[in-house]
Short mmCIF file of C-alpha atoms in Angstrom, two decimals:
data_model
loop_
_atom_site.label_atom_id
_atom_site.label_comp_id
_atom_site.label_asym_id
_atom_site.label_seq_id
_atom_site.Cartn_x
_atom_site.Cartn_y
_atom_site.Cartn_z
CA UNK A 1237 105.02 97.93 127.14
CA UNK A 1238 106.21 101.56 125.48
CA UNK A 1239 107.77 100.03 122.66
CA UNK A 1240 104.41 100.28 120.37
CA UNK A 1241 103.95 103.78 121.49
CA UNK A 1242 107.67 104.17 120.69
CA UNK A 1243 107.91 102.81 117.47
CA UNK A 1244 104.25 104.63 116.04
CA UNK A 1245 105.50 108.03 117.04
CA UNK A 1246 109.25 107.04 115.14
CA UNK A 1247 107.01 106.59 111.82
CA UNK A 1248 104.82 109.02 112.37
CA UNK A 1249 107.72 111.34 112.46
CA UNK A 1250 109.45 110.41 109.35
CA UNK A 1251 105.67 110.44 107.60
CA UNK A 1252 104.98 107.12 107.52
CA UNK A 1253 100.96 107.12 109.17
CA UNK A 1254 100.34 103.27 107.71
CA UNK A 1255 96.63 101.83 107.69
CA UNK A 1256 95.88 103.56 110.79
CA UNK A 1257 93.93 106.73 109.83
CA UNK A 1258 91.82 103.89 107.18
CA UNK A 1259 91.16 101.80 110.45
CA UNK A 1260 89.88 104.41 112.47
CA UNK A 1261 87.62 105.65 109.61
CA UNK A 1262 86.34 102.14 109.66
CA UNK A 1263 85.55 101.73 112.90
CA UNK A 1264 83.91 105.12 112.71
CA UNK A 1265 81.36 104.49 110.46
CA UNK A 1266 80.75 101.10 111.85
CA UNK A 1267 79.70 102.47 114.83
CA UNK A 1268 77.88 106.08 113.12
CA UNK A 1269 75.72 103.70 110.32
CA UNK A 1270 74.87 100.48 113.18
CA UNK A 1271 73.69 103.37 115.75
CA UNK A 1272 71.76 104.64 113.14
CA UNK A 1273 70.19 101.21 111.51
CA UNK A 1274 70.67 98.06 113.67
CA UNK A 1275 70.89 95.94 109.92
CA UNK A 1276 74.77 97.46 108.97
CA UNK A 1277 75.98 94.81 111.18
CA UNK A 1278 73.35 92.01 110.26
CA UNK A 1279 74.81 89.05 108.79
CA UNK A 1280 72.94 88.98 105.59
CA UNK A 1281 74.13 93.12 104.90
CA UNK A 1282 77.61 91.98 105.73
CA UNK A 1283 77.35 89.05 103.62
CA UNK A 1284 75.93 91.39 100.86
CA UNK A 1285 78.73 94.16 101.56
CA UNK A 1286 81.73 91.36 100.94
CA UNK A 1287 79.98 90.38 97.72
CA UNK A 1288 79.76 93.74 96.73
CA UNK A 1289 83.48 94.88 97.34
CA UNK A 1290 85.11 92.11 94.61
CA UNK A 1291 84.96 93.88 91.73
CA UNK A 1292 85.50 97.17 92.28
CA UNK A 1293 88.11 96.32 95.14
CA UNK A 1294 90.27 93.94 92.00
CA UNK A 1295 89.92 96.81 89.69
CA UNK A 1296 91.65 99.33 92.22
CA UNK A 1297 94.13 96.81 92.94
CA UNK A 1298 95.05 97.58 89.09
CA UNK A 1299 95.05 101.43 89.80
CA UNK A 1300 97.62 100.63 92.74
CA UNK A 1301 99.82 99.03 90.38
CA UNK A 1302 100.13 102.57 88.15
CA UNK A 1303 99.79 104.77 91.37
CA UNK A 1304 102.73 103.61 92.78
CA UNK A 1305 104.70 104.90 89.77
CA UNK A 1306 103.20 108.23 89.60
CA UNK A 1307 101.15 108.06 86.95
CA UNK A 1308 97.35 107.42 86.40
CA UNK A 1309 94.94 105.03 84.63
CA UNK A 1310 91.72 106.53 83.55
CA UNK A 1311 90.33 103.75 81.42
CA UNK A 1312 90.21 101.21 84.26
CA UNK A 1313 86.57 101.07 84.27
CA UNK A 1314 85.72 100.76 80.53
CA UNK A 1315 89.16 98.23 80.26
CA UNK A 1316 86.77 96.10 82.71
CA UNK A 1317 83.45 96.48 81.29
CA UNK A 1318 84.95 95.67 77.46
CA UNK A 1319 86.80 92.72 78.72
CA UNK A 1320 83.84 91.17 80.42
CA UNK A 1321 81.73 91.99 77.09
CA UNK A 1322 84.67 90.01 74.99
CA UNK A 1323 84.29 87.27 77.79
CA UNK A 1324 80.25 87.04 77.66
CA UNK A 1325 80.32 87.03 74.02
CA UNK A 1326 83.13 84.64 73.46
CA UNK A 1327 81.12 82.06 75.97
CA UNK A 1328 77.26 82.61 75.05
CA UNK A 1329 77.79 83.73 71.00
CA UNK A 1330 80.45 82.03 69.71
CA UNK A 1331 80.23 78.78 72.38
CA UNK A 1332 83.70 78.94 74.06
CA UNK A 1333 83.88 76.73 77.04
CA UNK A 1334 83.96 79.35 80.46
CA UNK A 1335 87.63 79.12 81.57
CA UNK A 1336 88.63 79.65 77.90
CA UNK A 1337 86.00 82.87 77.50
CA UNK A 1338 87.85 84.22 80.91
CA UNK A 1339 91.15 83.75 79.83
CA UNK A 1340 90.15 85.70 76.70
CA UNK A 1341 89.29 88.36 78.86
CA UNK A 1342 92.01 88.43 80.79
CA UNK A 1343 94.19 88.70 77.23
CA UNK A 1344 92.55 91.39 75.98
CA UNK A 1345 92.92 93.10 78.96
CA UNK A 1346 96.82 92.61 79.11
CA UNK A 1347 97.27 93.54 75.25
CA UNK A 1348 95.36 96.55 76.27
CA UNK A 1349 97.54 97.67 79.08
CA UNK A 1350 100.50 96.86 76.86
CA UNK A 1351 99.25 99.00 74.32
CA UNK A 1352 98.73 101.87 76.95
CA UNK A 1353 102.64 101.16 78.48
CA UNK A 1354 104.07 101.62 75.14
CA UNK A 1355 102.26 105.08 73.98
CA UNK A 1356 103.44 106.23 77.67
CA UNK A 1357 107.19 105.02 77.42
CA UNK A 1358 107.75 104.76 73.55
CA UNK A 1359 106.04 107.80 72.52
CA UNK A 1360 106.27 110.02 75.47
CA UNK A 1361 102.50 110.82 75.56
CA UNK A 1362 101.20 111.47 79.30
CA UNK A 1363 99.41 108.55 81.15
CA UNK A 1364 96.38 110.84 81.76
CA UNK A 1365 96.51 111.72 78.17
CA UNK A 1366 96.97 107.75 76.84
CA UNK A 1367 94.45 106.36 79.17
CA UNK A 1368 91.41 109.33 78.74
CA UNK A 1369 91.75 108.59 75.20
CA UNK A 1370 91.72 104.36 76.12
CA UNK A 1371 88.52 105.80 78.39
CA UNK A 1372 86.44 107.16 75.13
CA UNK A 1373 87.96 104.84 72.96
CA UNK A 1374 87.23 101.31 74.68
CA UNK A 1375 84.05 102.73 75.74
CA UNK A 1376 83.30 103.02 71.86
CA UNK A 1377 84.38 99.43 71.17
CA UNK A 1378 82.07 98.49 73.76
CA UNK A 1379 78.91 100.00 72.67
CA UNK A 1380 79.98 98.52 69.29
CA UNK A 1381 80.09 95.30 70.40
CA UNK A 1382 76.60 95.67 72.13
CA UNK A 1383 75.05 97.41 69.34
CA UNK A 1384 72.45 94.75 68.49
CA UNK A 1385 70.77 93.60 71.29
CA UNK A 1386 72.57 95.59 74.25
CA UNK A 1387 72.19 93.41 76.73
CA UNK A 1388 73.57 89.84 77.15
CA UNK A 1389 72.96 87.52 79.74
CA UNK A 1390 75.13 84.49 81.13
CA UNK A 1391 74.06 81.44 81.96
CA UNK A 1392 72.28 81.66 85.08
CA UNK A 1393 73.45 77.91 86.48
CA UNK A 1394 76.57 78.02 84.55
CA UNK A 1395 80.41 78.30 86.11
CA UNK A 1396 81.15 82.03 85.19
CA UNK A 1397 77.55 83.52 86.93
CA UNK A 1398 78.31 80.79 89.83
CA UNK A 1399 81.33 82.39 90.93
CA UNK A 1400 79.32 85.03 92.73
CA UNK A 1401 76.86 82.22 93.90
CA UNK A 1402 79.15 79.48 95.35
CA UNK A 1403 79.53 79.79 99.31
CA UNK A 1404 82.50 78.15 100.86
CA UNK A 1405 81.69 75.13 104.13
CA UNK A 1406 81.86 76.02 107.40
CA UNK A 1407 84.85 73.83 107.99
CA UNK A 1408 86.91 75.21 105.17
CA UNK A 1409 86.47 78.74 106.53
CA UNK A 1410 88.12 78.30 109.47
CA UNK A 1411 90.51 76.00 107.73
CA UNK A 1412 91.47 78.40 105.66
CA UNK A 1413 91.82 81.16 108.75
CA UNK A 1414 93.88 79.25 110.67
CA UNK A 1415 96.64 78.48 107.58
CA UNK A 1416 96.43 82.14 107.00
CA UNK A 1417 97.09 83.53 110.37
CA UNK A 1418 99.58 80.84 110.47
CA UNK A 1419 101.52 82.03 106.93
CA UNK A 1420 101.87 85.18 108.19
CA UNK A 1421 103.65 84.56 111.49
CA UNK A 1422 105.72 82.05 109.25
CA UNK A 1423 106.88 84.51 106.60
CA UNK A 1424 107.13 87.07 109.47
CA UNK A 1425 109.16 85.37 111.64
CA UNK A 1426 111.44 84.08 108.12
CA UNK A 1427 111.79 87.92 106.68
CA UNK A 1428 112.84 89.24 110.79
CA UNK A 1429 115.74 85.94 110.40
CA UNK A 1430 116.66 87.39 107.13
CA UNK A 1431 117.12 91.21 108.33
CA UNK A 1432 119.11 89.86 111.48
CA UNK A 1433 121.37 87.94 109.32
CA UNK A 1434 121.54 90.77 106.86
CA UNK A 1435 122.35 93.28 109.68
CA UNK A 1436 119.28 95.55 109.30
CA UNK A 1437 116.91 96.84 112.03
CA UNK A 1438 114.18 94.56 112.75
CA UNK A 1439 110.66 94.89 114.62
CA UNK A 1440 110.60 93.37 118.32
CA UNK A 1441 110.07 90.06 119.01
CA UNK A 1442 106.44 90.18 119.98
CA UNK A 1443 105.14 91.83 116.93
CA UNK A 1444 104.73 88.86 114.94
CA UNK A 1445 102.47 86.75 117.49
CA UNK A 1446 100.34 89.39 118.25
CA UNK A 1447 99.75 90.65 114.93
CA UNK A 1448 99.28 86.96 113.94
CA UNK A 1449 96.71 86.68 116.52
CA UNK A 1450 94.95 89.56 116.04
CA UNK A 1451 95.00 88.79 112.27
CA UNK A 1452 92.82 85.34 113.02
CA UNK A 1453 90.76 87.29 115.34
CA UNK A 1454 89.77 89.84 113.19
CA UNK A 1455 89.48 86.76 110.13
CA UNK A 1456 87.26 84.44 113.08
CA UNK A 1457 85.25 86.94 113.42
CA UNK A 1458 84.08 87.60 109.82
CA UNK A 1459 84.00 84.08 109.14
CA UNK A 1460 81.69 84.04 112.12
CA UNK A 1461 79.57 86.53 111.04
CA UNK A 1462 79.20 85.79 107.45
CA UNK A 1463 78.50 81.85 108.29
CA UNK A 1464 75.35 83.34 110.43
CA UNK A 1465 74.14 84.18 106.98
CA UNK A 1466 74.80 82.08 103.74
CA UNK A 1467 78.77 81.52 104.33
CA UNK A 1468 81.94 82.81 102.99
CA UNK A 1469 81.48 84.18 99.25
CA UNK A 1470 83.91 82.77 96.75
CA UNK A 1471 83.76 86.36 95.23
CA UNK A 1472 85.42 87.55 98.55
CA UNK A 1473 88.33 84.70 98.81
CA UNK A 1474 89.20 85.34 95.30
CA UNK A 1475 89.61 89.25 96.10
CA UNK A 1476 91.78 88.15 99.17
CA UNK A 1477 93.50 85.28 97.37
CA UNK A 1478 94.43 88.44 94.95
CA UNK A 1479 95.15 91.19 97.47
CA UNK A 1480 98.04 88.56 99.29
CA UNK A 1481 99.40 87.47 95.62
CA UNK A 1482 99.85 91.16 94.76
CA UNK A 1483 100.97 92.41 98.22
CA UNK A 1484 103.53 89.48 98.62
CA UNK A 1485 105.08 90.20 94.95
CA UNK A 1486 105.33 94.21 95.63
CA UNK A 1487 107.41 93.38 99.15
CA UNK A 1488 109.27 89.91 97.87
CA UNK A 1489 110.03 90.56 94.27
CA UNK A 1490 112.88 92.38 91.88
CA UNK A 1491 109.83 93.27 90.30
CA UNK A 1492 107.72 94.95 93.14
CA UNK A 1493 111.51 96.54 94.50
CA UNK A 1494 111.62 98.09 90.90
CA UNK A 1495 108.37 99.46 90.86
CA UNK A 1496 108.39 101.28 93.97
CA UNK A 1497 112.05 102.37 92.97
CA UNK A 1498 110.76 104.12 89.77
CA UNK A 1499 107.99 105.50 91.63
CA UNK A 1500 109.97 107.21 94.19
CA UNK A 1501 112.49 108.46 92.17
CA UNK A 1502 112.56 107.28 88.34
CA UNK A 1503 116.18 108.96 87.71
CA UNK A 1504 117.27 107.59 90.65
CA UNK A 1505 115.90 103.90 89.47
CA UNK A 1506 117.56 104.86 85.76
CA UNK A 1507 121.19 105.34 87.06
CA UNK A 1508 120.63 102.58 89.55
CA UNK A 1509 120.26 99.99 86.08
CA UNK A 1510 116.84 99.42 86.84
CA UNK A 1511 114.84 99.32 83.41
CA UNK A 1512 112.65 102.11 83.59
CA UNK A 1513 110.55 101.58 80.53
CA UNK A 1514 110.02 97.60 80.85
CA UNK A 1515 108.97 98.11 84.32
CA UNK A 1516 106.37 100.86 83.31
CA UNK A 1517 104.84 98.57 80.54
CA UNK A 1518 104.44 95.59 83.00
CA UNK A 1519 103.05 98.12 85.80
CA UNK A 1520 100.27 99.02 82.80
CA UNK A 1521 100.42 95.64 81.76
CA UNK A 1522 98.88 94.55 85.41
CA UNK A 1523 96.51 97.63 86.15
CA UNK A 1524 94.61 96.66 82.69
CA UNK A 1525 94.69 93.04 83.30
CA UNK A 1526 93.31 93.12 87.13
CA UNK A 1527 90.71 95.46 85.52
CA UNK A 1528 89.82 92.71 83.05
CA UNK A 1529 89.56 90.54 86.04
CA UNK A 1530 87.43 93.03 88.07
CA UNK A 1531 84.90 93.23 84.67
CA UNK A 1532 84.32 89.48 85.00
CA UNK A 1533 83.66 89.56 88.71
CA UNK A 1534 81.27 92.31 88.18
CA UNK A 1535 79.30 90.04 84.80
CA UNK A 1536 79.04 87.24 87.60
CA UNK A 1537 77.47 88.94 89.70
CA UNK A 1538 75.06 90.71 87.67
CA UNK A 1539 74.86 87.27 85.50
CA UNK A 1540 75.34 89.70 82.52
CA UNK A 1541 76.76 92.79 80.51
CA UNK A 1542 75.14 95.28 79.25
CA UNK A 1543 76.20 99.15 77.93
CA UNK A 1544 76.87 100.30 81.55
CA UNK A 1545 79.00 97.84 82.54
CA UNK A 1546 81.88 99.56 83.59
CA UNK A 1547 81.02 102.56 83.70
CA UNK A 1548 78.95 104.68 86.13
CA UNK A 1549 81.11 105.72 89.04
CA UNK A 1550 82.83 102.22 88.85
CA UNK A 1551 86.03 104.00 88.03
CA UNK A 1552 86.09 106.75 89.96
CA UNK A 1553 85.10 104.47 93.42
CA UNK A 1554 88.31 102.31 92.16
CA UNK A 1555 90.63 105.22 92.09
CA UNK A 1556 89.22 106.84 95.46
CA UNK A 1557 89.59 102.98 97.02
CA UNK A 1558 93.41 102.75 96.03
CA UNK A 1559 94.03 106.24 97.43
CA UNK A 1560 91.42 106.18 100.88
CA UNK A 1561 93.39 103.16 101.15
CA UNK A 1562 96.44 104.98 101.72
CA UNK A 1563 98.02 104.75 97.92
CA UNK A 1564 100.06 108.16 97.35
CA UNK A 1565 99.05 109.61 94.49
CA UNK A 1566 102.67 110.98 94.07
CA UNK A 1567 104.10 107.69 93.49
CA UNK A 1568 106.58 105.15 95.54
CA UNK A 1569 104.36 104.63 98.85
CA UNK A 1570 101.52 101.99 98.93
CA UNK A 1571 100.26 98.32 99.44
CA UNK A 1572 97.87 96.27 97.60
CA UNK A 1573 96.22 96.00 101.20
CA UNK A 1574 95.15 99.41 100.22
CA UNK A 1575 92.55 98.52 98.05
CA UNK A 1576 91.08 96.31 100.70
CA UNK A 1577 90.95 98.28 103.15
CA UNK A 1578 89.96 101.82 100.87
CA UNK A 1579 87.49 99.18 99.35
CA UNK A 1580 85.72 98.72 102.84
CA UNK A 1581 85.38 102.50 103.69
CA UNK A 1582 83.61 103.11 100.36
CA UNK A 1583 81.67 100.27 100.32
CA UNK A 1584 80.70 100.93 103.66
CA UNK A 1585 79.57 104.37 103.51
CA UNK A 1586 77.65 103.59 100.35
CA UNK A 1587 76.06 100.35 101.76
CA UNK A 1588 75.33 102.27 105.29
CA UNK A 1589 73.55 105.19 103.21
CA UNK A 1590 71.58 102.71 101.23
CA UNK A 1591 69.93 101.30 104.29
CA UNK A 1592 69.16 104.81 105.41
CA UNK A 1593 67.72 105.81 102.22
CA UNK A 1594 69.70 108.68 101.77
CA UNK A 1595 69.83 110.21 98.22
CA UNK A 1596 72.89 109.17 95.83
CA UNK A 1597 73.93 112.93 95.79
CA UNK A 1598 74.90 113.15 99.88
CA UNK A 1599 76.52 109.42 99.04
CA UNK A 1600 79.12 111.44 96.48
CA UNK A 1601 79.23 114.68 98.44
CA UNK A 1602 80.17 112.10 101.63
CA UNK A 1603 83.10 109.88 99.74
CA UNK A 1604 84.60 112.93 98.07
CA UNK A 1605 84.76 114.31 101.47
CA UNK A 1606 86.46 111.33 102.67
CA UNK A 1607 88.84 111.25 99.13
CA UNK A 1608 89.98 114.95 100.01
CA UNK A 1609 90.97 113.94 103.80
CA UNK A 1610 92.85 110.85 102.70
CA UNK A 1611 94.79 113.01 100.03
CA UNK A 1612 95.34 115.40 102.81
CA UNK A 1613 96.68 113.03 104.82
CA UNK A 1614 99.08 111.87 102.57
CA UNK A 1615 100.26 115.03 101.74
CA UNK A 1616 101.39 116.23 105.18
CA UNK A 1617 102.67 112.87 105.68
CA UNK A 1618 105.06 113.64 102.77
CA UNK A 1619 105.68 116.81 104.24
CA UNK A 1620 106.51 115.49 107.25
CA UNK A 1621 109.18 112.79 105.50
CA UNK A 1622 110.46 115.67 103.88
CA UNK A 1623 111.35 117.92 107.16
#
């Protein structure tokens, strides 16, 4: 019964504070904003709260990716809003079939991260430096391309605007709750075989099971909720399907071992054999292409594109959800879980203010607040892995 206790206060020590701090922020406000207004924890506002988190939540899933290294995208938001502009005008202009228009999208947003890795490792220029300029400059492209009519709408019935209007069955749901509560005690109990055999330390028996469980709780009980309402958004499953993807290739992968290598210490990595540059380029690579991906989520559910579309506060809410998350900003510590969980916080305080009818200006005053005590956070857990 002391070994939790024992083992939280053995990371805590060497600065390792996990998803706890994000947690209890959560439950926080869940209980401040459904005191306050009994709709926060309707099904219909929860239903419109997981809509709401896809795109911004895949976009900061990008920012992770050039976080973890130590550097900094700025452009994310006008990467997004440019691809999904290259996406609407590819299908609705020029008559390319949906699936073709995305895949566009998602190409233009990889050439443009590639194009950002190589100014960074080729020409030395700083990331804040290549991606402020990628800010103004894909901006520019963007209001070019809109230049006529501004606006352009997609298809209201067709595939690309139904991805933020398909609901999944009932029976799927829980289908799909079950086989993921179920993969994780698999590929936990397989990666605690392969430290025993390896001879490394390992986390008691128990964890798996009850972090399992409490996995399919917490999943039952959303699935629970949201089927109350209109179901379980396809927007939402697509985010998850993404978070897992990314969070099992950072743990599992020479790729994701690399990355958080060169962000902790990118000499280190260098002398080690690790390719510094090629895994720099790919990390830039992904942020711009998940942005891409983020752009279209956000045209779906709008069912258009228009001269805002990506910007706003869209990129600054995807930053602040990578690092509320518990992203460091100084590189080599973070999980893609981050921008699920950072993604809930923000969307949470913004959707709890909106039902209160409190001004935008208290909504920015409030997240900054809660940007400066995650950054503070991570800096005194730094401090603390230091001592």
């Amino acid at each position: 019964m002391t070994a939790m206790p024992i083992v939280l206060t053995g990371r805590l020590r060497q600065g390792e504070v996990g998803a706890w701090p994000v947690v209890g922020g959560l439950v926080a406000i869940t209980i401040v904003f459904s005191t306050l207004n009994d709709r926060f924890l309707s099904p219909e506002n929860l239903t419109n709260l997981a809509l709401q988190m896809a795109a911004t939540g895949t976009i900061a899933l990008g920012v992770i990716m050039v976080l973890l290294l130590g550097e900094i995208d700025l452009s994310a938001g006008s990467v997004s809003g440019l691809c999904a502009t290259v996406m609407t005008i590819a299908h609705v202009k020029q008559g390319w079939n949906a699936l073709l228009a995305i895949l566009l999208a998602l190409a233009a947003g990889a050439a443009i991260g590639l194009l950002h890795g190589l100014m960074l490792t080729k020409l030395r220029m700083p990331s804040f430096v290549v991606t402020l300029a990628g800010l103004m400059g894909w901006l520019g492209l963007l209001l070019y391309l809109l230049r006529q009519g501004g606006t352009i709408n997609l298809p209201f019935n067709g595939f690309i605007s139904g991805l933020s209007d398909t609901w999944l069955p009932g029976r799927l749901s829980w289908a799909l709750v079950l086989a993921l509560a179920g993969a994780y005690a698999a590929i936990s109990v397989l990666a605690r075989r392969a430290r025993l055999a390896a001879g490394l330390p390992v986390a008691p028996a128990w964890q798996a099971p009850v972090l399992s469980g409490g996995l399919a709780v917490v999943l039952g009980a959303a699935v629970a909720v949201m089927s109350a309402d209109r179901g379980v958004p396809l927007l939402l499953v697509l985010f998850g399907a993404l978070v897992v993807l990314l969070d099992l290739m950072l743990r599992h992968t020479t790729f994701g071992r690399h990355l958080y290598a060169v962000g902790g210490n990118a000499e280190a990595a260098r002398r080690a054999g690790i390719n510094v540059t090629r895994i720099r380029i790919l990390a830039f690579v992904l942020a711009s292409t998940l942005a891409a991906a983020g752009g279209v989520l956000a045209a779906s559910r709008l069912s258009a594109v228009n001269q805002g579309s990506g910007g706003s506060d869209i990129l600054l809410m995807a930053i602040a959800t990578a690092v509320i998350g518990g992203t460091s900003l100084f590189g080599g510590r973070g999980r893609a879980y981050a921008a699920l969980l950072g993604v809930l916080v923000i969307q949470s305080i913004t959707n709890g203010m909106f039902l209160l009818s409190v001004d935008s200006s208290v909504r920015f005053m409030v997240t900054a607040a809660v940007l400066a005590l995650a950054v503070a956070i991570d800096s005194l857990a730094r401090r603390g892995a230091a001592r």
